[in-house]
Structures are given as C-alpha cells and as structure tokens.
C-alpha cells in the first residue's frame, strides 16, 4: 500500500483517456510513440530493463484499462504503404501503425478493390491480424498474404504466411501462442484484380451482383455501420464487447424451438454461431445501466461509456450481462475486448467471474 502511494506521489502519470475508444479515465507511467520496428524493439527492451510492464497499443479500440498502468505503453505508429502488382493481383506491404480505415480508403481511391466490406473498422493495420478483424461477410484472413512479426525477447523479425497465422473467428496465433512478447510490425495484403463482390450481409443483399461497384459496397457498409453502431466519439465504446458464441447444434435447436426467429449461422465445423446481441436483447438488457456504463440502446452487443463510466462500472455491467444470458440460455459469453490491469493483460475469467 505504502509503495503504491509513493509510486503515485513520485511519478507524473500520463493520461490514456484519449488513447482508447472507451474514453475511460486511466493513466500510465510512460507513453512512447514508435515509428519503426527498431525503436519498438529498443523501447521494449529498455522498459524490460527498468523492470516495467509493457503493453503495445494501436488505436486502443479493443481494450479496457481496469486501472492505471504501472509501466510503459508503446504506441505503434510504424507507417508506410507500398504497392506492387502483377497481371492478377495487387500486393500491399503496410506498416502496422497505419490506420485500417485509411488503408481501405487509400486502396479504393487507387482503384484496388477487396477491402470495402471492412470499411470503418477502428484500429491500426497491425492489429487487424490479431483478432482477425471481420465484418459484413469478410475477415482479414481472406486478404492476408503474410504478417511480419518481431520476437521482442530475441529482437528477431520473421514472416508468417497467412496459413501460419492460424486465423479463426476473432482469433489467430496472436491471441494464442504469440499473445505475449511478439509485435506485429507490418502486414502483406493480396487483392485479386478479378473482383468478386461479397454481398451476403444486411443491406448488401439489396445490391445487384451484376453491376455493383466497390464504392457502392463501401458506401453501404459505412451507412450500416454509422446507423447500427454507436460512435465512440459520442459515447465511448470498443465495438462488440462480447464475441458471438459458437454452440453445439443440440443447444441451438433447443433455443430455436422456443424462439423460432433466433438468428443462426451454421459453421463449417457443424456447430452454430448465435448472435450475442440477440441473446442480450432477449434478456431485456438494452439501455440497462450500471453507474456510467450502459448496454447501447441501438446495438445490444456494445457496452457504452454513457456518463463518465469507470472501468469498474463496465466490468460490473459486463458481469451482469453474462450472468443474465447464462441464466436464460445456458451460454456464457466471452469478451472480445482485452482487459489490462496495472501490470499486464489479464484473462477475462479473472475479471468477470
Ligand atoms: P488495440 O485496441 O490498440 O489493441 C488490441 C490488442 O492488440 C491489445 O491486446 C494490444 O496489446 C494488441 N496489439 C495492438 N497492436 C499490436 C501490435 N502491433 N503487435 C502486437 N500486439 C498488438 N473489430 C472487428 O473485427 N470488426 C468490426 O466490425 C469492428 N468494429 C468496431 C467498431 C467500433 C465502433 C470499435 C470501437 C471497434 C470495432 N472493432 C471491430 C474492434 C477493433 O476495432 C479491432 O479489434 C481493431 O483491430 C483493434 O485495433 P487497435 O489498433 O485499436 O488495437
Ligand atoms: N441484433 C439484435 N439486437 C441488437 C443488434 C442486433 O437482435 O441490438 C441481431 C440482428 O438483428 C442480427 C444479429 O443480431 O440478426 C447480428 O447483428 P449484427 O448484424 O449487427 O452483427 P453482430 O453479430 O452483432 C458482428 C461483429 C461486428 C461486425 C458485424 C457486421 C462480432 C462479435 N461482431 O456483429 O464486429 O461489425 O458483425 O459484420 O462478431 C466488433 O467486432 O467489434 C464488431 C463490431
């Protein structure tokens, strides 16, 4: 306790409030911006030598700081986009600190199609492979050629092919074996010149497969996103707070018997993906508020910072939502958002159970 007081008295902590889309008050001992893999490696090593915990951040759109961070935050701002092409593909090599949505805009402005379904996703390009970002029928895995990774302990850079990244729904090797001690420094994206629009989701189904343009898909996706999801600049949030649960067919059938309208997505494995938003809405939790945190009234899967929420408000709300869904449907939702304590990232089970 005494050590903790001394730490706060002796250190001028730096605010993280504007560095996460949740906009929840938290501070860190050091915040360092890096623009190359060399400086990233150097800053990481120096923090470790100081015996400080380190966390790498992109745009902070998928994290919740549970308390002040007693160490160094490294902001990845490694920039650069280079493009090569052959007769059938465009190949983009992109620095991990480029903003994802700006990359989508850049590709379309330069006549390269294939990223339009992934428009308006917050975050940096280097974060895209981490949870294999996905929306409106496409995942990052579909366009990924390779990911360049820095092994921070050995200060060695190496390249993983898309297959080696072990992409799955909201997961990859970077959420498993390479979760700690590895930094994504650049990614390789391969876009097919023979554009095949993906129009299976929401309003995209209204577009005509025969004469649709990439720009129309982009506009439609942007329209759906701005209509369906709360804007973090109005009410802080981190997008979907939970992942959609993947359950056995037996359980899905039991739910369907009682609620024939339940949205269900059959998986290649034979299991069924359910819409967490639908489950939460059926628990009548839309608009439910604890302290300054609430379940968004438009989209039940988004927990928002409605009025100066603390991280503890968000955690209590998330715990409540999980318990209600488990009681009603027998399904324990898993968060998509990553929790960070004063010293490291922490497992959601430690936080929410
Ligand atoms: P951060 O939040 O900064 O970091 C996320 C995690 O990755 C942290 O654990 C961090 O330590 C780690 N990390 C960050 N950079 C690196 C690096 N270079 N190397 C190693 N580790 C790193 N996601 C989707 O998939 N689909 C969506 O449709 C979607 N919509 C969203 C809508 C809104 C309004 C918001 C706020 C978020 C949405 N998200 C969505 C979630 C989020 O945008 C993505 O997860 C995004 O990829 C996170 O990027 P970031 O740079 O903000 O990562
Ligand atoms: N629904 C409800 N209530 C709501 C909202 C939605 O019942 O309040 C129903 C919808 O009617 C629909 C279903 O739930 O039948 C799915 O809703 P939506 O299309 O909005 O998609 P989602 O499954 O909630 C996922 C991703 C989003 C991504 C969208 C679009 C996850 C966890 N979330 O949301 O990603 O943008 O699909 O593809 O997979 C994110 O990861 O942060 C994120 C926003």
Coordinates of C-alpha atoms and ligand atoms in Angstrom, one line a residue:
X1 CA 0.0 0.0 0.0
X2 CA 2.8 2.4 1.1
X3 CA 4.7 1.5 -2.1
X4 CA 1.6 2.3 -4.2
X5 CA 1.2 5.7 -2.6
X6 CA 4.8 6.5 -3.1
X7 CA 4.6 5.5 -6.8
X8 CA 1.6 7.8 -7.4
X9 CA 3.3 10.7 -5.5
X10 CA 6.7 10.3 -7.2
X11 CA 5.5 9.8 -10.8
X12 CA 3.7 12.2 -13.1
X13 CA 1.4 9.7 -14.8
X14 CA 0.3 10.3 -18.4
X15 CA -3.3 10.2 -19.4
X16 CA -4.6 7.3 -21.5
X17 CA -8.1 8.9 -21.9
X18 CA -7.7 9.9 -25.5
X19 CA -5.8 6.8 -26.4
X20 CA -8.7 4.4 -26.1
X21 CA -12.1 4.5 -27.8
X22 CA -13.8 3.6 -24.4
X23 CA -12.7 7.1 -23.2
X24 CA -12.4 5.8 -19.7
X25 CA -10.1 7.6 -17.3
X26 CA -6.8 5.8 -16.8
X27 CA -3.1 6.8 -16.8
X28 CA 0.2 5.2 -17.5
X29 CA 3.7 5.8 -16.2
X30 CA 5.2 6.2 -19.7
X31 CA 3.6 6.5 -23.1
X32 CA 6.1 6.2 -26.0
X33 CA 5.3 6.5 -29.7
X34 CA 7.4 4.4 -32.1
X35 CA 7.7 4.8 -35.8
X36 CA 10.0 1.8 -36.7
X37 CA 10.5 -1.8 -35.7
X38 CA 14.0 -0.9 -34.4
X39 CA 12.7 1.7 -32.0
X40 CA 9.9 -0.6 -30.9
X41 CA 12.4 -3.3 -30.1
X42 CA 14.7 -0.7 -28.3
X43 CA 11.9 0.8 -26.2
X44 CA 10.5 -2.6 -25.3
X45 CA 14.0 -3.7 -24.1
X46 CA 14.6 -0.5 -22.1
X47 CA 11.2 -0.9 -20.3
X48 CA 12.0 -4.5 -19.5
X49 CA 15.5 -3.5 -18.2
X50 CA 13.7 -0.9 -16.0
X51 CA 11.6 -3.9 -14.8
X52 CA 8.5 -2.2 -16.1
X53 CA 5.5 -4.0 -17.6
X54 CA 4.9 -3.1 -21.3
X55 CA 1.8 -3.0 -23.5
X56 CA 1.7 -2.3 -27.2
X57 CA -1.3 -0.3 -28.4
X58 CA -2.6 0.6 -31.8
X59 CA -5.7 2.9 -31.5
X60 CA -6.9 1.4 -28.2
X61 CA -10.3 0.3 -29.8
X62 CA -10.4 -3.1 -28.4
X63 CA -9.0 -2.6 -24.8
X64 CA -10.3 -1.7 -21.4
X65 CA -7.8 -0.4 -18.8
X66 CA -9.0 -1.7 -15.5
X67 CA -6.8 0.7 -13.6
X68 CA -3.8 3.0 -14.0
X69 CA -1.0 1.2 -15.8
X70 CA 2.2 1.0 -13.8
X71 CA 4.5 0.8 -16.8
X72 CA 5.2 1.7 -20.4
X73 CA 2.6 1.9 -23.2
X74 CA 4.2 1.7 -26.7
X75 CA 2.1 3.3 -29.3
X76 CA 2.7 1.6 -32.6
X77 CA 2.9 4.3 -35.4
X78 CA 5.0 2.4 -37.9
X79 CA 3.9 3.9 -41.2
X80 CA 4.3 3.2 -44.9
X81 CA 2.3 1.7 -47.7
X82 CA 4.0 0.2 -50.8
X83 CA 2.2 -1.4 -53.7
X84 CA 3.3 -3.9 -56.4
X85 CA 1.2 -5.6 -58.9
X86 CA 1.2 -8.5 -61.4
X87 CA -1.3 -9.4 -64.0
X88 CA -3.8 -10.8 -61.5
X89 CA -3.2 -9.2 -58.1
X90 CA -2.2 -6.0 -56.2
X91 CA 0.2 -6.6 -53.3
X92 CA 0.3 -4.1 -50.5
X93 CA 3.0 -4.0 -47.8
X94 CA 1.7 -1.9 -45.0
X95 CA 3.3 -0.6 -41.8
X96 CA 1.5 -1.8 -38.7
X97 CA 0.8 1.8 -37.5
X98 CA -1.3 2.8 -40.5
X99 CA -5.0 3.3 -39.7
X100 CA -7.1 0.5 -41.0
X101 CA -10.0 2.6 -42.4
X102 CA -7.5 5.0 -44.1
X103 CA -5.9 1.9 -45.8
X104 CA -9.4 0.9 -47.1
X105 CA -9.9 4.4 -48.4
X106 CA -6.5 4.5 -50.0
X107 CA -6.9 1.2 -51.7
X108 CA -10.3 2.2 -53.2
X109 CA -9.0 5.7 -54.3
X110 CA -6.2 3.9 -56.2
X111 CA -8.5 1.5 -58.0
X112 CA -7.8 -1.5 -55.8
X113 CA -10.9 -3.4 -54.6
X114 CA -11.3 -6.1 -52.0
X115 CA -11.2 -4.2 -48.7
X116 CA -14.5 -2.4 -49.0
X117 CA -16.5 -4.7 -46.7
X118 CA -14.1 -3.9 -43.9
X119 CA -14.6 -0.2 -44.1
X120 CA -14.9 2.0 -40.9
X121 CA -13.3 -0.6 -38.6
X122 CA -11.4 1.3 -35.9
X123 CA -7.8 0.5 -35.2
X124 CA -4.4 0.0 -36.8
X125 CA -3.4 -2.2 -39.6
X126 CA -1.1 -4.2 -37.3
X127 CA -4.0 -5.0 -35.1
X128 CA -6.1 -6.5 -37.9
X129 CA -4.4 -9.9 -37.8
X130 CA -4.5 -10.1 -34.0
X131 CA -8.2 -10.9 -33.7
X132 CA -8.6 -11.4 -37.5
X133 CA -11.0 -8.4 -37.9
X134 CA -14.2 -9.2 -39.7
X135 CA -17.4 -7.6 -40.8
X136 CA -20.1 -7.8 -43.5
X137 CA -19.1 -11.2 -44.7
X138 CA -15.3 -10.8 -44.9
X139 CA -12.4 -11.4 -42.5
X140 CA -8.9 -10.1 -42.7
X141 CA -7.7 -13.7 -43.3
X142 CA -9.3 -13.5 -46.8
X143 CA -6.9 -10.8 -48.0
X144 CA -3.8 -11.6 -45.8
X145 CA -0.7 -12.8 -47.5
X146 CA 1.8 -12.5 -44.6
X147 CA 2.4 -10.8 -41.3
X148 CA 5.8 -9.6 -40.2
X149 CA 6.4 -10.2 -36.6
X150 CA 9.1 -9.1 -34.1
X151 CA 10.1 -11.6 -31.4
X152 CA 10.7 -9.0 -28.7
X153 CA 12.7 -11.3 -26.4
X154 CA 15.2 -12.2 -29.1
X155 CA 14.9 -9.0 -31.1
X156 CA 14.4 -11.1 -34.2
X157 CA 12.0 -10.3 -37.0
X158 CA 10.3 -13.1 -39.0
X159 CA 7.5 -13.5 -41.5
X160 CA 4.4 -15.7 -41.1
X161 CA 2.3 -16.8 -44.0
X162 CA -1.4 -16.4 -43.7
X163 CA -1.7 -20.1 -43.1
X164 CA 0.8 -19.9 -40.3
X165 CA -1.3 -17.2 -38.6
X166 CA -3.9 -19.8 -37.7
X167 CA -6.8 -17.4 -38.3
X168 CA -10.2 -18.2 -36.9
X169 CA -13.3 -16.3 -35.8
X170 CA -11.9 -13.4 -33.7
X171 CA -8.6 -15.4 -33.1
X172 CA -5.2 -16.1 -34.5
X173 CA -1.8 -17.2 -33.4
X174 CA -1.5 -13.7 -31.9
X175 CA -4.3 -14.4 -29.4
X176 CA -2.7 -17.8 -28.5
X177 CA 0.9 -18.8 -28.8
X178 CA 2.2 -15.3 -29.8
X179 CA -0.1 -13.4 -27.4
X180 CA 2.8 -12.1 -25.3
X181 CA 6.3 -11.0 -26.4
X182 CA 5.6 -10.5 -30.1
X183 CA 4.8 -7.4 -32.0
X184 CA 3.2 -7.1 -35.5
X185 CA 5.3 -4.6 -37.4
X186 CA 3.9 -4.9 -41.0
X187 CA 1.4 -6.9 -43.0
X188 CA 1.2 -8.1 -46.5
X189 CA -2.2 -7.9 -48.3
X190 CA -3.1 -9.5 -51.6
X191 CA -6.1 -8.2 -53.5
X192 CA -7.4 -10.1 -56.5
X193 CA -7.8 -7.9 -59.6
X194 CA -10.8 -10.1 -60.6
X195 CA -13.1 -8.5 -58.0
X196 CA -15.8 -10.8 -56.6
X197 CA -18.2 -8.7 -54.5
X198 CA -19.4 -10.2 -51.2
X199 CA -23.0 -9.2 -50.8
X200 CA -24.4 -11.7 -48.3
X201 CA -24.8 -9.5 -45.3
X202 CA -27.5 -7.0 -44.3
X203 CA -28.2 -4.2 -46.8
X204 CA -25.5 -5.5 -49.1
X205 CA -28.1 -8.1 -50.2
X206 CA -30.0 -5.3 -51.9
X207 CA -27.1 -4.5 -54.3
X208 CA -27.0 -6.2 -57.7
X209 CA -24.2 -8.7 -58.2
X210 CA -24.1 -7.8 -61.9
X211 CA -23.4 -4.1 -61.8
X212 CA -22.3 -3.2 -58.3
X213 CA -19.1 -1.2 -57.8
X214 CA -16.6 -1.4 -54.9
X215 CA -17.5 2.2 -54.0
X216 CA -21.2 1.2 -53.6
X217 CA -20.3 -1.6 -51.3
X218 CA -18.1 0.7 -49.3
X219 CA -20.9 3.3 -49.0
X220 CA -23.4 0.7 -48.0
X221 CA -21.1 -0.7 -45.3
X222 CA -20.4 2.8 -44.0
X223 CA -24.1 3.6 -43.9
X224 CA -24.9 0.3 -42.0
X225 CA -22.1 0.9 -39.5
X226 CA -23.0 4.6 -38.8
X227 CA -26.7 3.6 -38.4
X228 CA -26.3 0.4 -36.3
X229 CA -23.2 1.1 -34.1
X230 CA -22.7 3.9 -31.6
X231 CA -19.9 6.4 -32.5
X232 CA -17.1 6.2 -29.9
X233 CA -16.6 9.9 -30.2
X234 CA -20.2 10.4 -28.8
X235 CA -20.3 7.5 -26.3
X236 CA -17.0 5.7 -25.7
X237 CA -17.1 2.0 -26.6
X238 CA -14.9 -0.7 -28.1
X239 CA -17.3 -2.2 -30.7
X240 CA -18.8 -5.6 -29.9
X241 CA -17.9 -6.2 -26.2
X242 CA -18.5 -10.0 -26.5
X243 CA -17.9 -12.5 -29.3
X244 CA -20.8 -14.3 -30.9
X245 CA -21.0 -17.7 -29.2
X246 CA -20.5 -20.8 -31.2
X247 CA -22.6 -23.6 -29.7
X248 CA -23.5 -27.3 -30.4
X249 CA -26.5 -27.9 -32.6
X250 CA -28.4 -29.5 -29.7
X251 CA -28.4 -26.3 -27.7
X252 CA -29.1 -24.2 -30.8
X253 CA -32.1 -26.4 -31.7
X254 CA -33.5 -26.1 -28.1
X255 CA -33.3 -22.3 -28.4
X256 CA -34.9 -22.3 -31.9
X257 CA -37.8 -24.4 -30.6
X258 CA -38.6 -21.7 -28.1
X259 CA -37.6 -18.7 -30.3
X260 CA -38.1 -19.6 -33.9
X261 CA -36.8 -16.2 -35.0
X262 CA -33.4 -16.7 -33.4
X263 CA -30.6 -15.7 -35.9
X264 CA -28.3 -18.7 -36.5
X265 CA -25.2 -19.1 -38.7
X266 CA -24.1 -22.7 -39.4
X267 CA -20.3 -23.2 -39.2
X268 CA -18.1 -25.4 -41.3
X269 CA -17.5 -27.5 -38.1
X270 CA -21.2 -28.3 -37.9
X271 CA -21.6 -26.1 -34.8
X272 CA -23.8 -23.0 -34.8
X273 CA -22.9 -19.3 -34.3
X274 CA -25.6 -17.3 -32.4
X275 CA -25.9 -13.6 -32.3
X276 CA -24.8 -12.4 -28.9
X277 CA -26.7 -9.1 -29.5
X278 CA -29.9 -11.1 -30.0
X279 CA -29.4 -13.1 -26.8
X280 CA -28.7 -9.9 -24.8
X281 CA -31.7 -8.1 -26.2
X282 CA -33.9 -11.1 -25.3
X283 CA -32.8 -10.6 -21.7
X284 CA -34.3 -7.2 -22.0
X285 CA -31.0 -5.5 -21.2
X286 CA -31.0 -2.8 -23.9
X287 CA -30.4 0.5 -22.2
X288 CA -29.6 -1.2 -18.8
X289 CA -27.1 0.9 -17.0
X290 CA -24.7 0.5 -14.1
X291 CA -23.0 3.7 -13.0
X292 CA -21.8 5.4 -16.1
X293 CA -21.8 2.3 -18.3
X294 CA -24.8 1.1 -20.3
X295 CA -25.9 -1.5 -22.8
X296 CA -26.4 0.5 -26.0
X297 CA -30.0 1.1 -27.0
X298 CA -29.3 0.6 -30.7
X299 CA -27.0 -2.4 -30.6
X300 CA -27.1 -4.6 -27.6
X301 CA -23.6 -6.1 -28.1
X302 CA -22.0 -2.7 -27.5
X303 CA -21.3 -1.5 -23.9
X304 CA -21.0 2.2 -23.9
X305 CA -19.5 4.8 -21.6
X306 CA -22.6 6.9 -21.4
X307 CA -21.7 9.2 -18.5
X308 CA -18.1 9.3 -17.1
X309 CA -18.1 5.5 -16.7
X310 CA -15.3 3.9 -14.6
X311 CA -13.7 0.6 -15.7
X312 CA -15.4 -0.9 -12.6
X313 CA -18.8 0.2 -14.0
X314 CA -18.1 -1.5 -17.3
X315 CA -16.9 -4.7 -15.6
X316 CA -20.0 -4.8 -13.3
X317 CA -22.2 -4.3 -16.4
X318 CA -20.4 -7.0 -18.4
X319 CA -20.6 -9.4 -15.5
X320 CA -24.4 -8.7 -15.2
X321 CA -24.9 -9.2 -18.9
X322 CA -23.0 -12.5 -18.9
X323 CA -24.9 -13.8 -15.9
X324 CA -28.3 -12.9 -17.4
X325 CA -27.5 -14.6 -20.7
X326 CA -26.2 -17.7 -19.0
X327 CA -29.3 -18.0 -16.8
X328 CA -31.7 -17.6 -19.7
X329 CA -29.9 -19.5 -22.4
X330 CA -27.2 -21.6 -20.7
X331 CA -24.4 -19.7 -22.7
X332 CA -21.5 -17.9 -21.1
X333 CA -20.4 -15.1 -23.4
X334 CA -16.7 -14.5 -23.9
X335 CA -15.5 -10.9 -24.2
X336 CA -13.8 -9.7 -27.4
X337 CA -12.4 -6.7 -25.6
X338 CA -9.0 -7.2 -23.9
X339 CA -8.6 -6.3 -20.3
X340 CA -5.4 -4.6 -19.0
X341 CA -4.6 -4.4 -15.3
X342 CA -1.9 -2.2 -13.7
X343 CA 0.8 -4.7 -14.7
X344 CA -0.4 -6.8 -17.7
X345 CA -3.2 -8.0 -19.8
X346 CA -5.5 -10.2 -17.7
X347 CA -7.6 -13.2 -18.6
X348 CA -11.4 -12.3 -18.7
X349 CA -12.2 -15.2 -16.3
X350 CA -10.2 -13.5 -13.6
X351 CA -12.1 -10.3 -14.2
X352 CA -15.6 -11.3 -15.0
X353 CA -16.1 -14.5 -12.9
Ligands
LIG1 P1 -5.8 -2.0 -29.7 O1 -7.1 -1.9 -29.0 O2 -4.8 -0.9 -29.5 O3 -5.1 -3.4 -29.3 C1 -5.8 -4.6 -29.2 C2 -4.9 -5.7 -28.7 O4 -3.8 -5.9 -29.6 C3 -4.2 -5.3 -27.4 O5 -4.1 -6.5 -26.7 C4 -2.8 -4.8 -27.8 O6 -1.9 -5.0 -26.8 C5 -2.5 -5.7 -29.0 N1 -1.7 -5.0 -30.1 C6 -2.0 -3.8 -30.7 N2 -1.1 -3.6 -31.6 C7 -0.2 -4.6 -31.6 C8 0.9 -4.9 -32.4 N3 1.4 -4.1 -33.3 N4 1.6 -6.1 -32.1 C9 1.1 -6.9 -31.1 N5 0.1 -6.6 -30.4 C10 -0.6 -5.5 -30.6 N6 -13.5 -5.4 -34.9 C11 -13.8 -6.2 -35.8 O7 -13.2 -7.3 -36.0 N7 -14.9 -6.0 -36.7 C12 -15.6 -4.9 -36.5 O8 -16.6 -4.7 -37.3 C13 -15.3 -3.9 -35.5 N8 -16.0 -2.8 -35.3 C14 -15.7 -1.9 -34.4 C15 -16.4 -0.8 -34.2 C16 -16.1 0.1 -33.2 C17 -17.0 1.3 -33.1 C18 -15.0 -0.1 -32.4 C19 -14.6 0.9 -31.4 C20 -14.2 -1.2 -32.5 C21 -14.6 -2.2 -33.5 N9 -13.9 -3.4 -33.7 C22 -14.2 -4.2 -34.7 C23 -12.8 -3.7 -32.7 C24 -11.4 -3.1 -33.1 O9 -11.6 -2.0 -34.0 C25 -10.5 -4.1 -33.7 O10 -10.2 -5.2 -32.8 C26 -9.1 -3.5 -34.1 O11 -8.4 -4.3 -34.9 C27 -8.3 -3.0 -32.9 O12 -7.2 -2.2 -33.3 P2 -6.4 -1.3 -32.4 O13 -5.3 -0.8 -33.1 O14 -7.3 -0.3 -31.8 O15 -6.0 -2.3 -31.3
LIG2 N1 -29.4 -7.9 -33.2 C1 -30.3 -7.9 -32.2 N2 -30.3 -6.9 -31.3 C2 -29.4 -5.8 -31.4 C3 -28.5 -5.9 -32.5 C4 -28.5 -7.0 -33.4 O1 -31.2 -8.8 -32.0 O2 -29.4 -4.9 -30.6 C5 -29.5 -9.1 -34.1 C6 -29.6 -8.6 -35.6 O3 -30.9 -8.4 -35.9 C7 -28.9 -9.7 -36.4 C8 -27.9 -10.2 -35.4 O4 -28.2 -9.8 -34.1 O5 -29.8 -10.7 -36.7 C9 -26.4 -9.8 -35.7 O6 -26.3 -8.4 -35.6 P1 -25.2 -7.6 -36.5 O7 -25.5 -7.8 -37.9 O8 -25.3 -6.2 -36.0 O9 -23.9 -8.3 -36.2 P2 -23.2 -8.8 -34.8 O10 -23.1 -10.3 -34.9 O11 -23.8 -8.2 -33.6 C10 -20.8 -8.8 -35.9 C11 -19.4 -8.4 -35.4 C12 -19.2 -6.9 -35.7 C13 -19.4 -6.7 -37.2 C14 -20.8 -7.1 -37.6 C15 -21.0 -6.9 -39.0 C16 -18.8 -9.9 -33.6 C17 -18.6 -10.1 -32.2 N3 -19.3 -8.7 -34.0 O12 -21.7 -8.2 -35.0 O13 -17.9 -6.6 -35.3 O14 -19.2 -5.3 -37.5 O15 -21.0 -8.5 -37.2 O16 -20.4 -7.9 -39.7 O17 -18.6 -10.8 -34.4 C18 -16.6 -5.9 -33.4 O18 -16.0 -7.0 -33.5 O19 -16.3 -5.0 -32.6 C19 -17.7 -5.6 -34.3 C20 -18.4 -4.5 -34.3

